Amino acid sequence: MKLDKFTVKAQEALQESQAIARKRDHQEILPEHVLLALLQQQDGLVPPLLQRVGADPKLVQQRLDDELKKVPSVQGGEAGHLAQRTLKVLDAAEAEAGKMKDEYVSTEHILLALAADKKLEALKASGATRDRIASALQSVRGSQRVTSQDPESQYRALEKYAIDLTDRARKGKLDPVIGRDEEIRRVIQVLSRRTKNNPVLIGDPGVGKTAIVEGLARRVVDGDVPEGLKD
């Protein structure tokens, strides 16, 4: 495991997990410590990801606290080494990064690996499975790859300044779009190109530009688009 291949946020979470273990007089750093550190991280990606899959981050944190209370305390011990379970989780996180062709291991890779740990009851009880988290992550990341050590700030910018219309369509919050089939098909054609695939909708306010995009979002959710555009 090479820490220089972890993002800044991922490294901070691992350092904080050690501090949590030390504070509780635990000799080993467990996956539960790591998850707790991720949940407590300021402007972290993990809480909003869990919310996207219907899990309550505060409830997960409460369950983690309950689980960690069962871990034996050793007065005067030094929490310095990673438990075997934690090493396996971090190895799995590196594998997740490799699957996504990312250059660095980020907090979302660690979360995916934690969700695959069958002994981590706090996540299991919340219903936050690895596949559900991966799906939520796809909606946040899109086609972005982790090529820097601070990718989380880019995801937060997307959530802050952009609107996830496919998520709204999935929740039934978009009205049906009528009479825009030709324009929607044209946008789909442009998006499906290998090059020059960035459509721009130009027109005066009120002519229906938003309706075209909302109609596209509904089609993506319904699977009525080419394979390359499916959610």
Coordinates of N, CA and C in Angstrom, one line a residue:
M1 N 0.8 -1.2 0.0 CA 0.0 0.0 0.0 C 0.9 1.2 0.0
K2 N 0.7 2.1 -1.0 CA 1.5 3.3 -1.1 C 0.6 4.5 -0.8
L3 N 0.8 5.2 0.3 CA 0.0 6.3 0.7 C 0.1 7.5 -0.3
D4 N 1.2 7.6 -1.1 CA 1.3 8.7 -2.0 C 0.3 8.5 -3.2
K5 N -0.3 7.3 -3.3 CA -1.2 7.0 -4.4 C -2.7 7.2 -3.8
F6 N -2.8 7.7 -2.6 CA -4.1 8.0 -2.0 C -4.3 9.5 -2.1
T7 N -5.6 9.9 -2.3 CA -5.9 11.4 -2.4 C -5.7 12.0 -1.0
V8 N -5.7 13.3 -1.0 CA -5.5 14.0 0.3 C -6.6 13.6 1.3
K9 N -7.8 13.6 0.9 CA -8.9 13.3 1.7 C -8.8 11.8 2.3
A10 N -8.4 10.9 1.4 CA -8.2 9.5 1.8 C -7.1 9.4 2.9
Q11 N -6.0 10.1 2.7 CA -4.9 10.1 3.7 C -5.4 10.7 5.0
E12 N -6.1 11.8 4.9 CA -6.6 12.4 6.1 C -7.6 11.5 6.9
A13 N -8.4 10.7 6.2 CA -9.3 9.8 6.8 C -8.6 8.7 7.5
L14 N -7.5 8.2 6.9 CA -6.7 7.2 7.6 C -6.0 7.7 8.8
Q15 N -5.5 8.9 8.7 CA -4.9 9.5 9.9 C -5.9 9.7 11.0
E16 N -7.1 10.2 10.7 CA -8.1 10.4 11.7 C -8.6 9.1 12.3
S17 N -8.6 8.0 11.5 CA -9.0 6.7 12.0 C -8.1 6.2 13.1
Q18 N -6.8 6.5 12.9 CA -5.8 6.2 13.9 C -6.0 7.0 15.2
A19 N -6.4 8.3 15.0 CA -6.7 9.1 16.2 C -7.9 8.6 16.9
I20 N -8.9 8.2 16.2 CA -10.1 7.6 16.8 C -9.8 6.4 17.6
A21 N -9.0 5.5 17.0 CA -8.6 4.3 17.7 C -7.8 4.6 19.0
R22 N -6.9 5.5 18.9 CA -6.1 5.9 20.0 C -6.9 6.5 21.1
K23 N -7.9 7.3 20.8 CA -8.8 7.9 21.8 C -9.6 6.9 22.5
R24 N -9.9 5.8 21.8 CA -10.8 4.8 22.5 C -9.9 3.7 23.1
D25 N -8.6 3.8 23.1 CA -7.7 2.8 23.6 C -7.8 1.5 22.9
H26 N -7.9 1.6 21.6 CA -8.0 0.4 20.7 C -6.6 0.1 20.1
Q27 N -6.1 -1.1 20.2 CA -4.8 -1.4 19.7 C -4.7 -1.4 18.2
E28 N -5.7 -1.8 17.5 CA -5.7 -1.9 16.0 C -6.7 -0.9 15.4
I29 N -6.3 -0.5 14.2 CA -7.2 0.4 13.4 C -8.1 -0.5 12.6
L30 N -9.4 -0.5 12.9 CA -10.4 -1.4 12.3 C -11.1 -0.6 11.2
P31 N -11.8 -1.4 10.3 CA -12.6 -0.7 9.2 C -13.6 0.2 9.8
E32 N -14.1 -0.2 11.0 CA -15.1 0.7 11.7 C -14.5 2.1 12.0
H33 N -13.3 2.1 12.4 CA -12.6 3.4 12.7 C -12.5 4.2 11.4
V34 N -12.2 3.5 10.3 CA -12.0 4.2 9.0 C -13.3 4.8 8.5
L35 N -14.4 4.0 8.6 CA -15.7 4.5 8.2 C -16.1 5.7 9.1
L36 N -15.9 5.6 10.4 CA -16.3 6.7 11.3 C -15.5 8.0 10.9
A37 N -14.2 7.8 10.5 CA -13.4 9.0 10.1 C -14.0 9.6 8.8
L38 N -14.4 8.7 7.9 CA -15.0 9.2 6.6 C -16.3 9.9 6.9
L39 N -17.1 9.5 7.8 CA -18.4 10.1 8.1 C -18.2 11.4 8.8
Q40 N -17.1 11.6 9.5 CA -16.9 12.8 10.3 C -16.1 13.9 9.5
Q41 N -15.7 13.5 8.3 CA -14.8 14.4 7.5 C -15.6 15.6 7.0
Q42 N -15.0 16.8 7.3 CA -15.6 18.0 6.8 C -15.7 18.1 5.3
D43 N -16.8 18.4 4.8 CA -17.0 18.5 3.3 C -16.7 17.2 2.6
G44 N -16.9 16.1 3.3 CA -16.5 14.8 2.8 C -17.6 14.3 1.8
L45 N -17.2 13.3 1.0 CA -18.1 12.8 0.0 C -19.0 11.6 0.5
V46 N -18.5 11.0 1.6 CA -19.2 9.8 2.0 C -20.6 10.1 2.5
P47 N -20.9 11.0 3.4 CA -22.3 11.3 3.9 C -23.3 11.5 2.8
P48 N -23.0 12.4 1.8 CA -24.0 12.6 0.7 C -24.1 11.3 -0.2
L49 N -23.1 10.5 -0.3 CA -23.2 9.3 -1.1 C -24.2 8.3 -0.4
L50 N -24.0 8.2 1.0 CA -24.9 7.3 1.7 C -26.4 7.8 1.7
Q51 N -26.5 9.2 1.7 CA -27.9 9.7 1.6 C -28.5 9.4 0.3
R52 N -27.7 9.3 -0.8 CA -28.2 9.0 -2.1 C -28.8 7.6 -2.2
V53 N -28.3 6.7 -1.4 CA -28.8 5.3 -1.4 C -29.8 5.1 -0.3
G54 N -30.2 6.2 0.3 CA -31.3 6.0 1.3 C -30.8 5.7 2.7
A55 N -29.5 5.8 3.0 CA -29.0 5.5 4.3 C -28.8 6.8 5.1
D56 N -29.0 6.7 6.4 CA -28.9 7.9 7.2 C -27.5 7.9 7.8
P57 N -26.6 8.9 7.4 CA -25.3 8.9 7.9 C -25.2 9.0 9.5
K58 N -26.1 9.7 10.1 CA -26.1 9.8 11.6 C -26.4 8.5 12.2
L59 N -27.4 7.7 11.6 CA -27.7 6.4 12.1 C -26.6 5.4 11.9
V60 N -25.9 5.5 10.8 CA -24.7 4.7 10.6 C -23.6 5.0 11.6
Q61 N -23.4 6.2 11.9 CA -22.4 6.6 12.8 C -22.8 6.1 14.2
Q62 N -24.1 6.2 14.6 CA -24.5 5.7 15.9 C -24.3 4.2 16.0
R63 N -24.5 3.5 14.9 CA -24.3 2.0 14.9 C -22.8 1.7 15.1
L64 N -22.0 2.5 14.4 CA -20.6 2.4 14.5 C -20.1 2.6 15.9
D65 N -20.6 3.6 16.6 CA -20.3 3.8 18.0 C -20.6 2.6 18.8
D66 N -21.8 2.1 18.6 CA -22.2 0.9 19.4 C -21.3 -0.3 19.1
E67 N -20.8 -0.5 17.9 CA -19.9 -1.6 17.5 C -18.6 -1.4 18.2
L68 N -18.1 -0.1 18.1 CA -16.7 0.1 18.7 C -16.7 0.0 20.2
K69 N -17.8 0.2 20.8 CA -17.9 0.1 22.3 C -17.6 -1.4 22.7
K70 N -17.8 -2.3 21.8 CA -17.6 -3.7 22.1 C -16.1 -4.1 21.9
V71 N -15.3 -3.3 21.3 CA -13.9 -3.6 21.1 C -13.2 -3.4 22.4
P72 N -12.4 -4.4 22.8 CA -11.6 -4.3 24.0 C -10.7 -3.1 24.0
S73 N -10.6 -2.4 25.2 CA -9.7 -1.3 25.4 C -8.4 -1.7 26.1
V74 N -7.3 -1.2 25.7 CA -6.0 -1.5 26.3 C -5.4 -0.2 26.8
Q75 N -5.4 0.0 28.1 CA -4.9 1.2 28.6 C -3.4 1.3 28.4
G76 N -2.9 2.4 27.9 CA -1.5 2.6 27.6 C -1.0 2.0 26.3
G77 N -1.9 1.4 25.6 CA -1.6 0.8 24.3 C -1.4 1.9 23.3
E78 N -0.8 1.6 22.2 CA -0.6 2.5 21.1 C -1.3 2.0 19.8
A79 N -2.2 2.8 19.3 CA -3.0 2.4 18.1 C -2.1 2.8 16.9
G80 N -1.3 1.9 16.4 CA -0.4 2.3 15.3 C -0.6 1.4 14.1
H81 N -1.1 0.2 14.3 CA -1.0 -0.7 13.1 C -2.5 -1.0 12.6
L82 N -2.5 -1.3 11.4 CA -3.8 -1.6 10.7 C -4.2 -3.0 10.9
A83 N -5.4 -3.3 11.3 CA -5.9 -4.7 11.4 C -5.9 -5.4 10.1
Q84 N -5.8 -6.7 10.1 CA -5.8 -7.4 8.8 C -7.1 -7.1 8.0
R85 N -8.2 -6.9 8.6 CA -9.4 -6.6 7.9 C -9.3 -5.2 7.2
T86 N -8.6 -4.3 7.9 CA -8.4 -3.0 7.3 C -7.5 -3.0 6.1
L87 N -6.4 -3.8 6.2 CA -5.5 -4.0 5.1 C -6.2 -4.5 3.9
K88 N -7.1 -5.5 4.1 CA -7.8 -6.1 3.0 C -8.8 -5.0 2.4
V89 N -9.4 -4.2 3.2 CA -10.2 -3.1 2.7 C -9.5 -2.2 1.8
L90 N -8.3 -1.8 2.3 CA -7.5 -0.8 1.5 C -6.9 -1.5 0.2
D91 N -6.6 -2.8 0.3 CA -6.3 -3.5 -1.0 C -7.4 -3.5 -1.9
A92 N -8.6 -3.7 -1.4 CA -9.8 -3.7 -2.2 C -10.1 -2.3 -2.8
A93 N -9.8 -1.3 -2.0 CA -10.0 0.1 -2.5 C -9.1 0.4 -3.6
E94 N -7.8 -0.1 -3.6 CA -6.9 0.1 -4.7 C -7.4 -0.7 -5.9
A95 N -8.0 -1.8 -5.7 CA -8.6 -2.6 -6.8 C -9.8 -1.8 -7.4
E96 N -10.6 -1.2 -6.6 CA -11.7 -0.4 -7.1 C -11.2 0.7 -7.9
A97 N -10.1 1.4 -7.5 CA -9.6 2.5 -8.3 C -9.1 2.0 -9.6
G98 N -8.4 0.8 -9.6 CA -8.0 0.2 -10.8 C -9.1 -0.1 -11.8
K99 N -10.2 -0.6 -11.3 CA -11.4 -0.9 -12.2 C -11.9 0.3 -12.9
M100 N -11.8 1.5 -12.1 CA -12.4 2.7 -12.7 C -11.3 3.5 -13.4
K101 N -10.1 2.9 -13.6 CA -9.0 3.5 -14.3 C -8.6 4.9 -13.6
D102 N -8.7 4.9 -12.3 CA -8.3 6.1 -11.6 C -6.9 6.1 -11.2
E103 N -6.2 7.2 -11.1 CA -4.8 7.2 -10.8 C -4.5 7.3 -9.3
Y104 N -5.5 7.7 -8.5 CA -5.4 7.7 -7.1 C -6.5 7.0 -6.4
V105 N -6.3 6.5 -5.2 CA -7.3 5.9 -4.4 C -8.0 7.0 -3.6
S106 N -9.3 7.2 -3.8 CA -10.0 8.2 -3.2 C -11.0 7.7 -2.1
T107 N -11.7 8.6 -1.4 CA -12.6 8.2 -0.3 C -13.7 7.3 -0.8
E108 N -14.1 7.6 -2.1 CA -15.2 6.7 -2.6 C -14.8 5.3 -2.8
H109 N -13.5 5.1 -3.2 CA -13.0 3.7 -3.4 C -13.0 3.0 -2.1
I110 N -12.6 3.7 -1.0 CA -12.5 3.1 0.3 C -13.9 2.8 0.8
L111 N -14.9 3.7 0.5 CA -16.3 3.4 0.9 C -16.8 2.1 0.2
L112 N -16.5 2.0 -1.1 CA -17.0 0.8 -1.9 C -16.4 -0.4 -1.2
A113 N -15.1 -0.4 -0.9 CA -14.4 -1.5 -0.3 C -15.0 -1.8 1.1
L114 N -15.3 -0.8 1.9 CA -15.9 -1.0 3.2 C -17.3 -1.7 3.0
A115 N -18.1 -1.2 2.0 CA -19.4 -1.8 1.8 C -19.3 -3.3 1.4
A116 N -18.2 -3.7 0.9 CA -18.0 -5.1 0.5 C -17.5 -6.0 1.7
D117 N -17.1 -5.3 2.8 CA -16.7 -6.0 4.0 C -17.9 -6.6 4.7
K118 N -18.1 -7.9 4.7 CA -19.3 -8.5 5.3 C -19.4 -8.4 6.8
K119 N -18.3 -8.1 7.4 CA -18.4 -7.9 8.9 C -18.7 -6.5 9.4
L120 N -18.8 -5.6 8.4 CA -19.1 -4.2 8.8 C -20.7 -4.0 8.9
E121 N -21.2 -4.3 10.1 CA -22.6 -4.4 10.4 C -23.3 -3.0 10.2
A122 N -22.6 -2.0 10.5 CA -23.3 -0.6 10.4 C -23.7 -0.3 9.0
L123 N -22.9 -0.7 8.0 CA -23.3 -0.4 6.6 C -24.3 -1.4 6.2
K124 N -24.2 -2.7 6.5 CA -25.1 -3.7 6.1 C -26.5 -3.4 6.6
A125 N -26.6 -2.9 7.9 CA -27.9 -2.6 8.4 C -28.6 -1.5 7.8
S126 N -27.8 -0.6 7.2 CA -28.3 0.6 6.6 C -28.8 0.4 5.1
G127 N -28.5 -0.8 4.6 CA -28.9 -1.1 3.2 C -27.9 -0.5 2.2
A128 N -26.8 0.1 2.6 CA -25.9 0.7 1.7 C -24.9 -0.4 1.1
T129 N -25.4 -1.1 0.1 CA -24.6 -2.1 -0.5 C -23.5 -1.5 -1.4
R130 N -22.5 -2.4 -1.8 CA -21.5 -1.9 -2.7 C -22.1 -1.5 -4.0
D131 N -23.0 -2.3 -4.6 CA -23.6 -1.9 -5.9 C -24.4 -0.7 -5.8
R132 N -25.2 -0.5 -4.8 CA -26.0 0.7 -4.7 C -25.1 2.0 -4.6
I133 N -24.0 1.9 -3.8 CA -23.1 3.0 -3.7 C -22.4 3.3 -5.0
A134 N -22.1 2.2 -5.7 CA -21.4 2.4 -7.0 C -22.3 3.1 -8.0
S135 N -23.6 2.8 -7.9 CA -24.6 3.5 -8.8 C -24.8 4.9 -8.4
A136 N -24.8 5.2 -7.1 CA -24.9 6.6 -6.7 C -23.6 7.4 -7.1
L137 N -22.5 6.7 -7.0 CA -21.2 7.4 -7.3 C -21.2 7.7 -8.8
Q138 N -21.7 6.9 -9.6 CA -21.8 7.1 -11.1 C -22.6 8.4 -11.4
S139 N -23.7 8.6 -10.6 CA -24.5 9.8 -10.9 C -23.8 11.1 -10.4
V140 N -22.9 10.9 -9.5 CA -22.1 12.1 -9.0 C -20.9 12.4 -9.9
R141 N -20.2 11.3 -10.2 CA -18.9 11.4 -11.0 C -19.1 11.5 -12.5
G142 N -20.1 10.9 -13.0 CA -20.3 10.8 -14.4 C -19.1 10.1 -15.0
S143 N -18.5 10.7 -16.0 CA -17.3 10.1 -16.7 C -16.0 10.6 -16.1
Q144 N -16.0 11.4 -15.1 CA -14.8 11.9 -14.5 C -13.9 10.8 -13.9
R145 N -12.6 11.0 -14.0 CA -11.7 10.1 -13.4 C -10.8 10.8 -12.4
V146 N -10.3 10.0 -11.4 CA -9.5 10.6 -10.4 C -8.1 10.7 -10.9
T147 N -7.7 11.9 -11.3 CA -6.4 12.1 -11.9 C -5.5 13.1 -11.0
S148 N -6.1 13.5 -9.9 CA -5.4 14.4 -9.0 C -5.6 13.9 -7.6
Q149 N -4.9 14.6 -6.6 CA -5.1 14.2 -5.2 C -6.2 14.9 -4.5
D150 N -6.9 15.8 -5.3 CA -8.1 16.5 -4.6 C -9.3 16.4 -5.6
P151 N -9.8 15.2 -5.9 CA -10.9 15.2 -6.8 C -12.2 15.4 -6.2
E152 N -12.3 15.2 -4.8 CA -13.6 15.4 -4.1 C -14.2 16.8 -4.3
S153 N -13.3 17.8 -4.4 CA -13.7 19.2 -4.5 C -14.5 19.4 -5.8
Q154 N -14.1 18.6 -6.9 CA -14.7 18.7 -8.2 C -16.1 18.1 -8.1
Y155 N -16.3 17.0 -7.3 CA -17.6 16.4 -7.2 C -18.5 17.4 -6.4
R156 N -18.0 18.0 -5.4 CA -18.8 18.9 -4.5 C -19.2 20.1 -5.4
A157 N -18.4 20.6 -6.3 CA -18.8 21.7 -7.2 C -19.9 21.2 -8.1
L158 N -19.9 20.0 -8.6 CA -21.0 19.5 -9.4 C -22.3 19.5 -8.6
E159 N -22.2 19.0 -7.4 CA -23.5 19.0 -6.6 C -24.0 20.4 -6.2
K160 N -23.0 21.3 -6.1 CA -23.4 22.6 -5.6 C -24.0 23.5 -6.8
Y161 N -23.4 23.3 -8.0 CA -23.7 24.2 -9.0 C -24.5 23.6 -10.2
A162 N -24.7 22.3 -10.1 CA -25.4 21.6 -11.2 C -26.7 20.9 -10.6
I163 N -27.6 20.6 -11.5 CA -28.8 19.9 -11.1 C -28.9 18.5 -11.8
D164 N -29.0 17.5 -11.0 CA -29.1 16.1 -11.5 C -30.5 15.8 -12.0
L165 N -30.7 16.1 -13.3 CA -32.1 15.9 -13.9 C -32.4 14.4 -13.9
T166 N -31.5 13.5 -14.2 CA -31.8 12.1 -14.2 C -32.3 11.6 -12.8
D167 N -31.8 12.2 -11.8 CA -32.2 11.8 -10.4 C -33.6 12.3 -10.2
R168 N -33.9 13.5 -10.7 CA -35.3 14.1 -10.6 C -36.3 13.3 -11.4
A169 N -35.8 12.9 -12.6 CA -36.7 12.0 -13.5 C -37.0 10.7 -12.8
R170 N -36.0 10.1 -12.2 CA -36.1 8.8 -11.5 C -37.1 8.9 -10.3
K171 N -37.2 10.1 -9.7 CA -38.1 10.3 -8.6 C -39.4 10.8 -9.0
G172 N -39.7 10.9 -10.3 CA -41.0 11.4 -10.8 C -41.2 12.9 -10.6
K173 N -40.1 13.7 -10.5 CA -40.3 15.1 -10.3 C -40.3 15.9 -11.5
L174 N -40.2 15.3 -12.7 CA -40.3 16.0 -14.0 C -41.6 15.8 -14.7
D175 N -42.1 16.8 -15.3 CA -43.4 16.7 -16.0 C -43.1 16.1 -17.4
P176 N -44.1 15.4 -17.9 CA -43.9 14.8 -19.3 C -43.6 15.9 -20.3
V177 N -42.8 15.5 -21.3 CA -42.4 16.5 -22.3 C -43.2 16.1 -23.6
I178 N -43.9 17.0 -24.2 CA -44.7 16.6 -25.4 C -44.3 17.5 -26.5
G179 N -44.2 16.9 -27.7 CA -43.9 17.6 -28.9 C -42.4 18.0 -29.1
R180 N -41.5 17.4 -28.4 CA -40.1 17.7 -28.5 C -39.3 16.5 -29.0
D181 N -39.9 15.5 -29.6 CA -39.2 14.3 -29.9 C -38.0 14.5 -30.9
E182 N -38.3 15.4 -31.9 CA -37.3 15.6 -32.9 C -36.0 16.3 -32.3
E183 N -36.2 17.3 -31.5 CA -35.1 18.0 -30.8 C -34.3 17.0 -29.9
I184 N -35.1 16.2 -29.2 CA -34.5 15.3 -28.2 C -33.6 14.3 -29.0
R185 N -34.2 13.8 -30.1 CA -33.4 12.8 -30.9 C -32.2 13.4 -31.5
R186 N -32.2 14.7 -31.8 CA -31.0 15.4 -32.4 C -30.0 15.5 -31.3
V187 N -30.4 15.8 -30.1 CA -29.4 15.9 -29.0 C -28.8 14.6 -28.7
I188 N -29.6 13.5 -28.8 CA -29.1 12.1 -28.6 C -28.0 11.8 -29.7
Q189 N -28.3 12.2 -30.9 CA -27.4 11.9 -32.0 C -26.0 12.6 -31.7
V190 N -26.1 13.9 -31.3 CA -24.8 14.6 -31.0 C -24.1 14.0 -29.9
L191 N -24.8 13.6 -28.8 CA -24.1 13.0 -27.6 C -23.5 11.7 -28.0
S192 N -24.0 11.0 -29.0 CA -23.6 9.6 -29.3 C -22.4 9.7 -30.2
R193 N -22.0 10.8 -30.7 CA -20.8 10.9 -31.6 C -19.5 10.6 -30.8
R194 N -18.5 10.2 -31.6 CA -17.2 9.9 -31.0 C -16.5 11.2 -30.7
T195 N -16.7 12.2 -31.6 CA -16.0 13.5 -31.5 C -17.1 14.6 -31.6
K196 N -16.8 15.8 -31.2 CA -17.7 16.9 -31.3 C -19.1 16.5 -30.7
N197 N -19.1 15.9 -29.5 CA -20.3 15.4 -28.9 C -20.8 16.2 -27.8
N198 N -20.6 17.6 -27.8 CA -21.2 18.5 -26.8 C -22.3 19.3 -27.4
P199 N -23.5 18.9 -27.3 CA -24.6 19.7 -27.8 C -24.8 21.0 -27.1
V200 N -25.1 22.1 -27.7 CA -25.4 23.4 -27.1 C -26.8 23.8 -27.5
L201 N -27.7 24.1 -26.6 CA -29.0 24.5 -26.9 C -29.1 26.0 -26.8
I202 N -29.4 26.7 -27.9 CA -29.4 28.1 -28.0 C -30.8 28.6 -28.3
G203 N -31.3 29.6 -27.6 CA -32.6 30.2 -27.9 C -33.0 31.2 -26.9
D204 N -34.1 31.9 -27.2 CA -34.6 32.9 -26.2 C -35.2 32.2 -25.0
P205 N -35.3 33.0 -23.9 CA -35.9 32.4 -22.7 C -37.4 32.0 -23.0
G206 N -37.7 30.8 -22.6 CA -39.1 30.3 -22.7 C -39.4 29.6 -23.9
V207 N -38.4 29.3 -24.8 CA -38.7 28.6 -26.0 C -38.7 27.0 -25.8
G208 N -38.2 26.6 -24.7 CA -38.3 25.1 -24.4 C -37.0 24.4 -24.3
K209 N -35.9 25.1 -24.0 CA -34.6 24.5 -24.0 C -34.5 23.5 -22.8
T210 N -35.0 23.9 -21.6 CA -35.1 23.1 -20.5 C -35.9 21.8 -20.7
A211 N -37.0 22.0 -21.4 CA -37.9 20.9 -21.7 C -37.2 19.8 -22.5
I212 N -36.4 20.2 -23.4 CA -35.6 19.2 -24.2 C -34.7 18.4 -23.3
V213 N -34.0 19.1 -22.4 CA -33.0 18.4 -21.5 C -33.8 17.5 -20.6
E214 N -34.9 18.0 -20.1 CA -35.7 17.1 -19.1 C -36.3 15.9 -19.9
G215 N -36.7 16.1 -21.1 CA -37.1 15.0 -21.9 C -36.0 14.0 -22.1
L216 N -34.8 14.4 -22.3 CA -33.7 13.5 -22.5 C -33.4 12.8 -21.2
A217 N -33.5 13.5 -20.1 CA -33.3 12.8 -18.8 C -34.3 11.7 -18.5
R218 N -35.6 12.0 -18.9 CA -36.6 10.9 -18.8 C -36.3 9.7 -19.6
R219 N -35.8 10.0 -20.8 CA -35.4 8.9 -21.7 C -34.3 8.1 -21.2
V220 N -33.3 8.8 -20.6 CA -32.2 8.1 -20.0 C -32.6 7.1 -18.9
V221 N -33.5 7.6 -18.0 CA -34.0 6.8 -16.9 C -34.9 5.7 -17.4
D222 N -35.6 5.9 -18.5 CA -36.5 4.8 -19.1 C -35.7 3.8 -19.9
G223 N -34.4 4.1 -20.2 CA -33.6 3.3 -21.0 C -33.8 3.4 -22.5
D224 N -34.5 4.5 -22.8 CA -34.9 4.7 -24.2 C -33.8 5.6 -24.9
V225 N -32.6 5.2 -24.8 CA -31.4 5.8 -25.4 C -30.4 4.8 -25.9
P226 N -29.5 5.2 -26.7 CA -28.4 4.2 -27.1 C -27.6 3.7 -25.9
E227 N -27.0 2.6 -26.1 CA -26.3 1.9 -25.0 C -25.3 2.9 -24.3
G228 N -24.6 3.7 -25.1 CA -23.6 4.6 -24.5 C -24.1 5.7 -23.6
L229 N -25.4 5.9 -23.7 CA -26.0 7.0 -22.9 C -26.8 6.4 -21.7
K230 N -26.9 5.1 -21.6 CA -27.8 4.5 -20.6 C -27.2 4.8 -19.2
D231 N -28.1 5.0 -18.2 CA -27.7 5.4 -16.8 C -27.0 4.2 -16.2

